[in-house]
Short mmCIF file of C-alpha atoms and ligand atoms in Angstrom, two decimals:
data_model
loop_
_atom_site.label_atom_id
_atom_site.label_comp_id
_atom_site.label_asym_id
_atom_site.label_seq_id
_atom_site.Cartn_x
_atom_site.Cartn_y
_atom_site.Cartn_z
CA UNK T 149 38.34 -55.23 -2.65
CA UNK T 150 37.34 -56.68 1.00
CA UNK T 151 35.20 -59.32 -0.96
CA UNK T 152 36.28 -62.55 -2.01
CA UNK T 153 35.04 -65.67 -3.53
CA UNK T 154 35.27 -67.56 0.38
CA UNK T 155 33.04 -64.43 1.37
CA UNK T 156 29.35 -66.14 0.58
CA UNK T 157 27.03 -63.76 0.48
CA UNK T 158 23.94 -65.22 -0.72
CA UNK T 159 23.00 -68.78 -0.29
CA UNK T 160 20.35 -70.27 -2.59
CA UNK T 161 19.33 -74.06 -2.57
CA UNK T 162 15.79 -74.08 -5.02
CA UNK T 163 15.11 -77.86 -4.00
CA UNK T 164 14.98 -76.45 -0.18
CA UNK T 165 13.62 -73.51 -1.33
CA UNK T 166 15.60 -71.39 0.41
CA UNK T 167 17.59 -67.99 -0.12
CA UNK T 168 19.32 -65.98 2.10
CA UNK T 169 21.38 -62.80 2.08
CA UNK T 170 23.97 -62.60 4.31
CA UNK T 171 23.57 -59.81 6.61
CA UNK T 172 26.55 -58.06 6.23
CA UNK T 173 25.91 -57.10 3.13
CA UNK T 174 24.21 -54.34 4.29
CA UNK T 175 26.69 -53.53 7.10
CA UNK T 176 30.14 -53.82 6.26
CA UNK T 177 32.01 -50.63 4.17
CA UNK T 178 34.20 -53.17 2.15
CA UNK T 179 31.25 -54.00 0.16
CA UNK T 180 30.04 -50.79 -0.39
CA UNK T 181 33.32 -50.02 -1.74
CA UNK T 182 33.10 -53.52 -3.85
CA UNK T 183 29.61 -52.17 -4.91
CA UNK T 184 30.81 -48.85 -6.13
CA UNK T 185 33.35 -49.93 -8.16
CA UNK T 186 31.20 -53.79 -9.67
CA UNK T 187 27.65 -51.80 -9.49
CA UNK T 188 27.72 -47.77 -10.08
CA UNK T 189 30.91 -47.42 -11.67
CA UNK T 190 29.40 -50.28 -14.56
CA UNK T 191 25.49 -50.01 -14.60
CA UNK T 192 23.71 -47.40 -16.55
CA UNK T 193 22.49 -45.25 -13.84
CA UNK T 194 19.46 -42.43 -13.86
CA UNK T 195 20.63 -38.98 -14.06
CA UNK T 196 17.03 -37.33 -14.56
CA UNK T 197 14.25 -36.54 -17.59
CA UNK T 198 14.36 -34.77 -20.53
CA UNK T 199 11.77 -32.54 -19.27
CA UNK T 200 13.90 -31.13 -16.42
CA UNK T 201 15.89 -29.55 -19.37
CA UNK T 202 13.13 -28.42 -21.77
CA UNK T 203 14.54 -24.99 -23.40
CA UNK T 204 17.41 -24.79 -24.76
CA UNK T 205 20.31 -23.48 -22.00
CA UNK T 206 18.39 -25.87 -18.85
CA UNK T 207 20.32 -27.28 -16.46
CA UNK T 208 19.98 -29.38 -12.92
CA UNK T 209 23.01 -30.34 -11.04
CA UNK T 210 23.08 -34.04 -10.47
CA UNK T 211 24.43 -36.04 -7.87
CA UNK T 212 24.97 -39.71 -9.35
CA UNK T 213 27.31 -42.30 -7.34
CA UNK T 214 29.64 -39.94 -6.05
CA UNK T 215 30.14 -37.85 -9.27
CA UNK T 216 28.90 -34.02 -9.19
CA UNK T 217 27.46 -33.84 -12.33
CA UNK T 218 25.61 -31.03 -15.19
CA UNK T 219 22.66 -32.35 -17.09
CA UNK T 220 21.48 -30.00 -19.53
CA UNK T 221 20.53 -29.06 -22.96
CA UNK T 222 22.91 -26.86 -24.89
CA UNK T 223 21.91 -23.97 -27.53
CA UNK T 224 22.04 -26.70 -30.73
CA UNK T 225 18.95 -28.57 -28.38
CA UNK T 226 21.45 -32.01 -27.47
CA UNK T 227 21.22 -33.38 -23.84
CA UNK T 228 25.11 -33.86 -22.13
CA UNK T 229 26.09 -34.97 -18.94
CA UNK T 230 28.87 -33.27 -17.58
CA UNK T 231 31.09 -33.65 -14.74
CA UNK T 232 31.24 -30.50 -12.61
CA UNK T 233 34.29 -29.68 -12.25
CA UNK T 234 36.61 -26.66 -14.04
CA UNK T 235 39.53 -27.90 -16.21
CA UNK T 236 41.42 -25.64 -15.10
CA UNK T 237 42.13 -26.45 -10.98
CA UNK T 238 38.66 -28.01 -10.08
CA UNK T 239 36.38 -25.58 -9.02
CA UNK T 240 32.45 -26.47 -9.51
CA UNK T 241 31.63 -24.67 -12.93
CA UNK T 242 27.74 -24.81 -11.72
CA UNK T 243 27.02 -23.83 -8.12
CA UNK T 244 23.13 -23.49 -9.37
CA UNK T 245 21.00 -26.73 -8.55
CA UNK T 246 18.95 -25.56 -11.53
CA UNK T 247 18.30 -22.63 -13.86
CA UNK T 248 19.08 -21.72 -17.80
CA UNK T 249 22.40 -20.60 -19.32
CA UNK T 250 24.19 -19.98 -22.03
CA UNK T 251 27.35 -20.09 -20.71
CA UNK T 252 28.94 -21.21 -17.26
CA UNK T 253 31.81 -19.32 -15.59
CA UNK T 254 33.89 -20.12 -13.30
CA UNK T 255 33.54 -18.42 -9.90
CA UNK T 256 36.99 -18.92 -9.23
CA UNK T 257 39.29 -17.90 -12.03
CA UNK T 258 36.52 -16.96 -14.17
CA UNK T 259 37.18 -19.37 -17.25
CA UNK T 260 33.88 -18.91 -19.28
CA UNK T 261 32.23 -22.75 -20.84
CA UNK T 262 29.59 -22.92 -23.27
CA UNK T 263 26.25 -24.98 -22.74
CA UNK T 264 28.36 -27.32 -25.02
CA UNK T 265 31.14 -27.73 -22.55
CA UNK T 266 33.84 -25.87 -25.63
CA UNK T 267 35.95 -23.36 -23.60
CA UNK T 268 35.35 -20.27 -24.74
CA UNK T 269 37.24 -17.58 -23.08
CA UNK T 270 39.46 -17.57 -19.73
CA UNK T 271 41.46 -14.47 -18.61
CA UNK T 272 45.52 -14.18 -19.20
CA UNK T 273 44.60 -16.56 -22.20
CA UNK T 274 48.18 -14.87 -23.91
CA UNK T 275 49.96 -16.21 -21.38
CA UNK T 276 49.28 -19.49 -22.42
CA UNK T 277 51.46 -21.17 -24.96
CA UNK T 278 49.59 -22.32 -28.25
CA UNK T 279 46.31 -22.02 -29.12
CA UNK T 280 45.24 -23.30 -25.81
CA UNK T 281 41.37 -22.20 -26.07
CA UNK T 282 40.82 -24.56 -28.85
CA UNK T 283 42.45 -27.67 -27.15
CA UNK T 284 40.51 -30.29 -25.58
CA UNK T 285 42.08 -30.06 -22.04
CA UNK T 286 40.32 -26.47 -21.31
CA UNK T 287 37.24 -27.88 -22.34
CA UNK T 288 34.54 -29.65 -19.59
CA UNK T 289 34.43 -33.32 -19.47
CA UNK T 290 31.63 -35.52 -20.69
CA UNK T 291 30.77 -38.69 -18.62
CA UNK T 292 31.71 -41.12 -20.60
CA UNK T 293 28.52 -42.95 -21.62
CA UNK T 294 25.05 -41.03 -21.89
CA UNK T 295 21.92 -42.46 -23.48
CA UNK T 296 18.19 -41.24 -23.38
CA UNK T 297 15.60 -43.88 -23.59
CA UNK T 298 12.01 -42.08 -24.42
CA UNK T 299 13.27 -39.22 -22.11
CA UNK T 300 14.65 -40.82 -19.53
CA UNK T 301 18.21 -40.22 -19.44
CA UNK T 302 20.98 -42.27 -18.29
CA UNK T 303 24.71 -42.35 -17.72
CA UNK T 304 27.30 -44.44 -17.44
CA UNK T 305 30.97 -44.12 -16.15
CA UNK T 306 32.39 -47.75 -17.94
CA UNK T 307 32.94 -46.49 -21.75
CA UNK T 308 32.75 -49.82 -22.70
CA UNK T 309 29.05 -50.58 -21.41
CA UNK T 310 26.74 -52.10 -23.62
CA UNK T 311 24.10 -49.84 -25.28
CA UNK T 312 21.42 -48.55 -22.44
CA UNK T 313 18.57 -50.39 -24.85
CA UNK T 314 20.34 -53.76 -24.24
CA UNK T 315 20.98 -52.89 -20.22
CA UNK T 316 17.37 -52.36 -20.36
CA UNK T 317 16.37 -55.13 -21.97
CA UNK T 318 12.93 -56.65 -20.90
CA UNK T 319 12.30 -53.70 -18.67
CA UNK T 320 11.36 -51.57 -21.64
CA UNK T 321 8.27 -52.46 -21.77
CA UNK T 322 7.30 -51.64 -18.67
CA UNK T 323 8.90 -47.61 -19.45
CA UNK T 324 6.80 -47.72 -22.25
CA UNK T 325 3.82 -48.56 -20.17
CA UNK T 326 4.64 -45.20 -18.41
CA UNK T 327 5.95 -42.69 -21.64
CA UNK T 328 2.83 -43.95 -23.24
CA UNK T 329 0.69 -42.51 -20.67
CA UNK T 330 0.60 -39.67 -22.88
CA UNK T 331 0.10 -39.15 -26.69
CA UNK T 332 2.22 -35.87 -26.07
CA UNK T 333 4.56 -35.75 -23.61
CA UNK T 334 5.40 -36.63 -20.23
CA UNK T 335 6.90 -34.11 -17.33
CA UNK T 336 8.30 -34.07 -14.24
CA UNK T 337 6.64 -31.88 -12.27
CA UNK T 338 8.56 -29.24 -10.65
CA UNK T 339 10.20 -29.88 -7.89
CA UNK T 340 11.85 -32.84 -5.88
CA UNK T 341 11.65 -34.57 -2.57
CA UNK T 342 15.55 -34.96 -0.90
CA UNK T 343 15.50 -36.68 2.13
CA UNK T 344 18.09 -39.62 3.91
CA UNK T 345 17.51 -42.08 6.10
CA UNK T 346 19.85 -44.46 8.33
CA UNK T 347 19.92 -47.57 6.52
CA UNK T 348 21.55 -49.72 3.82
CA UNK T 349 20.52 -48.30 0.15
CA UNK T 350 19.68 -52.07 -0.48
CA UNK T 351 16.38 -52.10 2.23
CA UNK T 352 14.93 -49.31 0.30
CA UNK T 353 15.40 -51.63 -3.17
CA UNK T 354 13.45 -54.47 -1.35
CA UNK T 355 11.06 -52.31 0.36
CA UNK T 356 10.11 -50.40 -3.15
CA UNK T 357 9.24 -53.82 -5.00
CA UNK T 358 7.86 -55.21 -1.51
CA UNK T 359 4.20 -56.12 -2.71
CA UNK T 360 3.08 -57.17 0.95
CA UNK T 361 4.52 -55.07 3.77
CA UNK T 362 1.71 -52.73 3.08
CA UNK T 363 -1.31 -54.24 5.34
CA UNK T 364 0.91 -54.18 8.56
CA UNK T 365 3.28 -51.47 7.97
CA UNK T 366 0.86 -49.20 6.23
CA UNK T 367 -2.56 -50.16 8.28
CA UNK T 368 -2.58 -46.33 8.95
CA UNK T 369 -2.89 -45.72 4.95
CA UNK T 370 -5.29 -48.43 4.08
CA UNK T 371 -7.37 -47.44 7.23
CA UNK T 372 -7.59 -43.71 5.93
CA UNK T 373 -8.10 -45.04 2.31
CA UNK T 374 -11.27 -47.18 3.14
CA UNK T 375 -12.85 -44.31 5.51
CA UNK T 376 -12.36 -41.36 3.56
CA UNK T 377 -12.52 -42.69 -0.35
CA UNK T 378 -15.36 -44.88 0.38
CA UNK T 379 -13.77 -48.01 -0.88
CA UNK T 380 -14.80 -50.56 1.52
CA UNK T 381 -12.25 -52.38 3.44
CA UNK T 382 -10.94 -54.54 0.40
CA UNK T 383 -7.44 -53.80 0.51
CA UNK T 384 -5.94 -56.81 -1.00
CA UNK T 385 -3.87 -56.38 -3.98
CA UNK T 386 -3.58 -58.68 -6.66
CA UNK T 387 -0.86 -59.46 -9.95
CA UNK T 388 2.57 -60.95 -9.97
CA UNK T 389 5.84 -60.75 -9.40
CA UNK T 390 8.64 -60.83 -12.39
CA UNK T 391 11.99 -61.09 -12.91
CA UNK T 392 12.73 -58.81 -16.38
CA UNK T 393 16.65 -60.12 -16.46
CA UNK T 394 19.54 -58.13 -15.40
CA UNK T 395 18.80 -57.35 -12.06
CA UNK T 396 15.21 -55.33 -13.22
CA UNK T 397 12.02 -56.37 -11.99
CA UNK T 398 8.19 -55.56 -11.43
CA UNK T 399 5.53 -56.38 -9.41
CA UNK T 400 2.61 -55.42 -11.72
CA UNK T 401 -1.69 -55.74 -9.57
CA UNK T 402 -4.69 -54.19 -9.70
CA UNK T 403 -5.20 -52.31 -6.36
CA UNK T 404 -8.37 -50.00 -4.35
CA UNK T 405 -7.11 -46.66 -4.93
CA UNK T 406 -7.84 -44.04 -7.62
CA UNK T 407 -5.29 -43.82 -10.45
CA UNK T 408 -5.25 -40.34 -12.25
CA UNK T 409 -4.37 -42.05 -15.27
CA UNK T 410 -7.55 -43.48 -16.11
CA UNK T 411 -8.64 -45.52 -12.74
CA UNK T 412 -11.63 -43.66 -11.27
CA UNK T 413 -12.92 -44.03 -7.51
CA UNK T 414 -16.57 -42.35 -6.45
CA UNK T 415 -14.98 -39.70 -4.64
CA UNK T 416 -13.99 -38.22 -7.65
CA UNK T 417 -17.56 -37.46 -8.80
CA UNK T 418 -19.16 -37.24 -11.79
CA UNK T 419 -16.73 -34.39 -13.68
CA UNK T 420 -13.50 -36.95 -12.82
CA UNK T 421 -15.94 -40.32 -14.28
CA UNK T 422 -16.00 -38.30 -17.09
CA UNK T 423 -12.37 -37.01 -17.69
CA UNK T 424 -11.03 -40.43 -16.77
CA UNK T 425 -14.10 -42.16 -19.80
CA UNK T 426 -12.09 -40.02 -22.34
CA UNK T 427 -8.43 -40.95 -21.44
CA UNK T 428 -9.22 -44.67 -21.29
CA UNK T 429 -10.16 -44.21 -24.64
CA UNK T 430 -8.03 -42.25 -25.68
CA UNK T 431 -5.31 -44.69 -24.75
CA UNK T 432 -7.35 -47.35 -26.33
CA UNK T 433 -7.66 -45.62 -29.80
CA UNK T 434 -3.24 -45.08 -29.25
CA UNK T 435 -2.59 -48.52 -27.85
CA UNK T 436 -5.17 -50.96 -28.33
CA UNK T 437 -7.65 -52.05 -25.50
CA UNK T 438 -4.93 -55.05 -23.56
CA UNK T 439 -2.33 -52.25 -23.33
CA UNK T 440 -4.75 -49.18 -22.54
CA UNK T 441 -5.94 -51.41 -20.22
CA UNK T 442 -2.97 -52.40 -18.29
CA UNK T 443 -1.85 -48.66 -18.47
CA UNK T 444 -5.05 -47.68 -16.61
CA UNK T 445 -5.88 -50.48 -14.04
CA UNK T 446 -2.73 -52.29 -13.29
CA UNK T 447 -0.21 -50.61 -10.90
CA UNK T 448 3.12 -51.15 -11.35
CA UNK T 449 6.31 -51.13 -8.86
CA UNK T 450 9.48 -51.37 -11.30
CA UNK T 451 13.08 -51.39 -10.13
CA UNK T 452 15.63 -50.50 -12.92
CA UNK T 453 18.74 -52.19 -11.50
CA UNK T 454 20.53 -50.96 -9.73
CA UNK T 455 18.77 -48.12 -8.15
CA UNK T 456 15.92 -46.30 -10.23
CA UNK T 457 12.19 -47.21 -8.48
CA UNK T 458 9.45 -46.32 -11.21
CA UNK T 459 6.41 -46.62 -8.66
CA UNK T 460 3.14 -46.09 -11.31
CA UNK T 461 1.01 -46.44 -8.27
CA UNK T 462 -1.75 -43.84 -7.26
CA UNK T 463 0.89 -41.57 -8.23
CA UNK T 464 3.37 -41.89 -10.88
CA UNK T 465 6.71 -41.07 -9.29
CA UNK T 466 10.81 -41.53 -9.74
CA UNK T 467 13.34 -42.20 -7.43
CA UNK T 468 17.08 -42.99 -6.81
CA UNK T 469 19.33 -43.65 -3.97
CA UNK T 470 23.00 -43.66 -3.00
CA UNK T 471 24.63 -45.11 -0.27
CA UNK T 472 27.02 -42.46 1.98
CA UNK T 473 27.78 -45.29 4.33
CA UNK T 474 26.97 -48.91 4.60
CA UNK T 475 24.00 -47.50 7.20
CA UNK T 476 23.05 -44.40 5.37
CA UNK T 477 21.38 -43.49 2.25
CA UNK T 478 20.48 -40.43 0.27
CA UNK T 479 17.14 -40.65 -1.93
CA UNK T 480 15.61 -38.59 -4.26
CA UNK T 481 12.13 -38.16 -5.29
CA UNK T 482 10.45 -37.00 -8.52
CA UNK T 483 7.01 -37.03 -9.68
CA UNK T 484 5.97 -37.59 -13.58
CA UNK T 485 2.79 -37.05 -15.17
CA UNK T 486 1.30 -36.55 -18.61
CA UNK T 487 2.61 -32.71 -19.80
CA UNK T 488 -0.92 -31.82 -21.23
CA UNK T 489 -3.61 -33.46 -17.95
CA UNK T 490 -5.93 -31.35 -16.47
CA UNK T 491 -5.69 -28.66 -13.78
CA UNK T 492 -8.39 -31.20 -11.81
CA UNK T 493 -6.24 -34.17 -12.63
CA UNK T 494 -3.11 -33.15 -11.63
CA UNK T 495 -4.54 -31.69 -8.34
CA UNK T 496 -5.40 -35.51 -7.35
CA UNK T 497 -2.25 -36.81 -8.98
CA UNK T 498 -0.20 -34.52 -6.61
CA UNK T 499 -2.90 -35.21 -3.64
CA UNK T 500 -2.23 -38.62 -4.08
CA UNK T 501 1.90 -38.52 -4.33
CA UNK T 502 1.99 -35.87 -1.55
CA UNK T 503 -0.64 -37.68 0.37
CA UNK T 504 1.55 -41.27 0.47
CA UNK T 505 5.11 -40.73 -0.70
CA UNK T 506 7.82 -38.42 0.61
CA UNK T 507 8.87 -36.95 3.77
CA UNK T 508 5.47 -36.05 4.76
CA UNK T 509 3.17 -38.37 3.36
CA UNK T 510 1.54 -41.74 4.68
CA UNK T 511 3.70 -44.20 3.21
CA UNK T 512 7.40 -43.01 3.57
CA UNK T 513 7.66 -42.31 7.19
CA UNK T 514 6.57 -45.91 7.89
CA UNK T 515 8.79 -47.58 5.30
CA UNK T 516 11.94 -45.27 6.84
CA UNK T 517 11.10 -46.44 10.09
CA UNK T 518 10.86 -49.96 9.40
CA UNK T 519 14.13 -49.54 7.40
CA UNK T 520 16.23 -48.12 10.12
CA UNK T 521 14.63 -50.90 12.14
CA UNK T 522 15.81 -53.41 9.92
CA UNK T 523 19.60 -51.46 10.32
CA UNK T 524 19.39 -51.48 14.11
CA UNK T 525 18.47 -54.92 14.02
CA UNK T 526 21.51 -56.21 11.85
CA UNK T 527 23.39 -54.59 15.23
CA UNK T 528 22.72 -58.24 17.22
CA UNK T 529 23.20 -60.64 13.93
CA UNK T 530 27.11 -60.35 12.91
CA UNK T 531 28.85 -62.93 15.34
CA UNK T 532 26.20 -65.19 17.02
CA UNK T 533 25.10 -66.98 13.46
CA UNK T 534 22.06 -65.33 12.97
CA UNK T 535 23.62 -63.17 10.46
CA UNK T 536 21.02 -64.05 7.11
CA UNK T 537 17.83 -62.57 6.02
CA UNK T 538 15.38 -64.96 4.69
CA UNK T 539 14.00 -63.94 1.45
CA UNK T 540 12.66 -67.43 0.34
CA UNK T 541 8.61 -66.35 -0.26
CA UNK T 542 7.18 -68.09 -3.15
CA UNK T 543 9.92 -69.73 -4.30
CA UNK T 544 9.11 -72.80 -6.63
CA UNK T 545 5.52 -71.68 -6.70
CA UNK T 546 3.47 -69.76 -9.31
CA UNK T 547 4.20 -66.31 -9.11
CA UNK T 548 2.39 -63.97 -6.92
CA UNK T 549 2.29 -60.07 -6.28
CA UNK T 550 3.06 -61.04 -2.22
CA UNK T 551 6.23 -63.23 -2.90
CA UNK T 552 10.04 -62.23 -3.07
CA UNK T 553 10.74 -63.40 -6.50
CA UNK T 554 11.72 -59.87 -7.25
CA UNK T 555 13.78 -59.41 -4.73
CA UNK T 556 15.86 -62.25 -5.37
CA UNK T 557 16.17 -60.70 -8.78
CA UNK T 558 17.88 -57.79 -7.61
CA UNK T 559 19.94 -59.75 -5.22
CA UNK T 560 21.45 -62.32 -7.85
CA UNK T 561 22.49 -59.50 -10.23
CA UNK T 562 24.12 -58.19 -7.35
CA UNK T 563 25.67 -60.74 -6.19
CA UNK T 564 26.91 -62.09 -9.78
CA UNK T 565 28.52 -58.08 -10.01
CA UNK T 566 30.03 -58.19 -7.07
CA UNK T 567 31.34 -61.97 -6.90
CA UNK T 568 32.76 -61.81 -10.25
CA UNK T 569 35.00 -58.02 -9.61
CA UNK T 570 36.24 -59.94 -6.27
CA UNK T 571 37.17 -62.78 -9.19
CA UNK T 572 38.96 -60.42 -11.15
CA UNK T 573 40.53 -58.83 -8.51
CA UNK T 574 42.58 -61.63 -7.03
FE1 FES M 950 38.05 -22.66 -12.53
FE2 FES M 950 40.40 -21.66 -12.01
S1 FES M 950 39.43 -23.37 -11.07
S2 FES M 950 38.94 -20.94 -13.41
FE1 FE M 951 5.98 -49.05 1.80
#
């Protein structure tokens, strides 16, 4: 562990109203080793939604910190999480990123798993001693904690986690606010946006709860908005900022665009005024009119600690990242929407994701450029004392959409995780 209790890494002082994060937090490869082991190997973590695995026999291939692993759905219907790797001398059992099966074999020595992991054939198996088949060790290997809240499914590699409801804890309302969207069911839609980009994991958690970077850094998008969707050029958002405990947090505002789920703009005519009319109240006669509401007007920008972003924005869309090196990160995009909408809503719902997230959209482009600015920057900062970020905003004032308050969030919870490890450790 490079970290140590003398090794401050955030400073906080609420009379001054200041905090800072020490810049080499996002620079230096003995914390993202102490991070691994004090943050991914003991947080529940987001492997992917119960959708993905729908029929009995569905699998996706997961990457989730550093583990290869299967999620799928076996032939009895349960959900497992499965590291990919054979028993026997480690080959990957799945070399599919997705696809249905009943059974996974081995490319190598051609040992044959069930969907529920059980061993159930393997050639030369009578030159084995014992019943080998039926003991454990030729069977594939669980991870060792996996929980599904409302279809989102987590796991965790510290058995002795507590319970994914209580990890969750004050975030779960805001997950219902998105599984409720739907009286049915909700889906990811096929499909997943895999990009990288050269900068510390921990800029992308800031910059996905960042309520106010979006009139400078995406002028471009809120330019385009206000000439083509007729919205005048009121772009200001407004809501709050919350901590939820535990490291989660939300910025939760009202906002110009269109929101497929039930917040209708002109352009959408007449035929979408009417479509959205009947899920507002739909929602209304499932939830009452304060939640329906909230589901249909109020954006929200969650962060699951430590790295699941639940944007419900124009769009309504997943995504996790993992850091490969202290200036590199891998992300991963999905999109959710109600199973059951409308051919004509989810052609605007995907308009609208396609149209400001991912790799070719309006939004990510500029956030992965101001990122990798940000990681160039912290280039000049480690040995002349400028080596802090400032992430003070709004601090001992009421609580505001455009402050940092949720930053700060994330940034104690890591901090208290990684501090207390280093504790441990010496
Ligand atoms: Fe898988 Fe040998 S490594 S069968
Ligand atoms: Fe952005």
């Amino acid at each position: 562990m490079g970290t140590s209790n003398q090794d401050v890494l955030i400073a906080e002082d609420e009379k001054l109203g200041l905090f800072q994060v020490a810049r080499k937090a996002f620079t230096d490869s003995t914390i993202m080793d102490a991070e691994h082991d004090a943050i991914f190997n003991k947080c529940w973590l987001y492997i992917g939604h119960e959708s993905e695995v729908a029929k009995k026999g569905d699998f996706v291939r997961r990457l989730v910190a550093k583990r290869n692993l299967i999620f799928n759905r076996d032939t009895s219907g349960t959900l497992n999480a499965f590291f990919n790797t054979c028993p026997h001398r480690g080959a990957e059992v799945c070399r599919e990123p997705k696809g249905n099966a009943k059974h996974f074999q081995c490319f190598y020595h051609g040992w044959i798993f069930s969907a529920e992991g059980k061993l159930k054939s393997l050639p030369g198996a009578d030159r084995y001693s014992g019943d080998f088949k039926n003991q454990d060790r030729g069977n594939l290997v669980p991870v060792p904690r996996f929980a599904n809240y409302r279809g989102l499914c987590f796991v965790n590699f510290d058995v002795g986690a507590c319970t994914l409801e209580e990890y969750l804890g004050n975030a779960k309302e805001y997950l219902d606010l998105v599984v409720d969207q739907s009286a049915e069911a909700m889906t990811i839609i096929s499909g997943q946006q895999d990009y990288a980009i050269r900068a510390n994991w921990k800029l992308l958690v800031e910059n996905s709860n960042d309520g106010y970077h979006a009139a400078t850094t995406h002028a471009t998008y809120l330019d385009y908005l206000a000439n083509t969707r007729a919205i005048g050029n009121e772009v200001a958002l407004k809501g709050i900022g919350k901590e939820l405990g535990g490291g989660h947090a939300v910025l939760e505002y009202t906002a110009p665009w269109g929101r497929p789920i039930a917040n209708w703009i002109p352009p959408w005519g007449e035929e979408g005024r009417k479509e959205m009319d009947a899920i507002h109240a739909k929602l209304v006669e499932l939830h009452g009119q304060e939640k329906a509401d909230r589901i249909c007007f109020k954006n929200r920008n969650l962060l699951i600690f430590p790295n699941l972003v639940i944007n419900d924005i124009m769009a309504l869309t997943f995504r996790t990242f993992y850091p490969a090196a202290p200036n590199y990160m891998s992300v991963t995009g999905w999109a959710l929407a109600p199973a059951a909408e409308s051919e004509w809503a989810r052609k605007y719902r995907l308009d609208n994701f396609l149209e400001f997230l991912g790799p070719g959209g309006f939004a990510t482009p500029d956030d992965v450029e101001a990122l990798e600015s940000c990681q160039a920057g912290y280039a000049n900062s480690l040995e002349n004392g400028t080596g802090w970020n400032d992430i003070s905003k709004g601090m001992g004032m009421d609580a505001s959409y455009d402050d940092e308050v949720q930053m700060r969030s994330f940034w104690k919870e890591w901090n208290r995780r990684v501090t207390q490890a280093a504790g441990q450790a010496e």
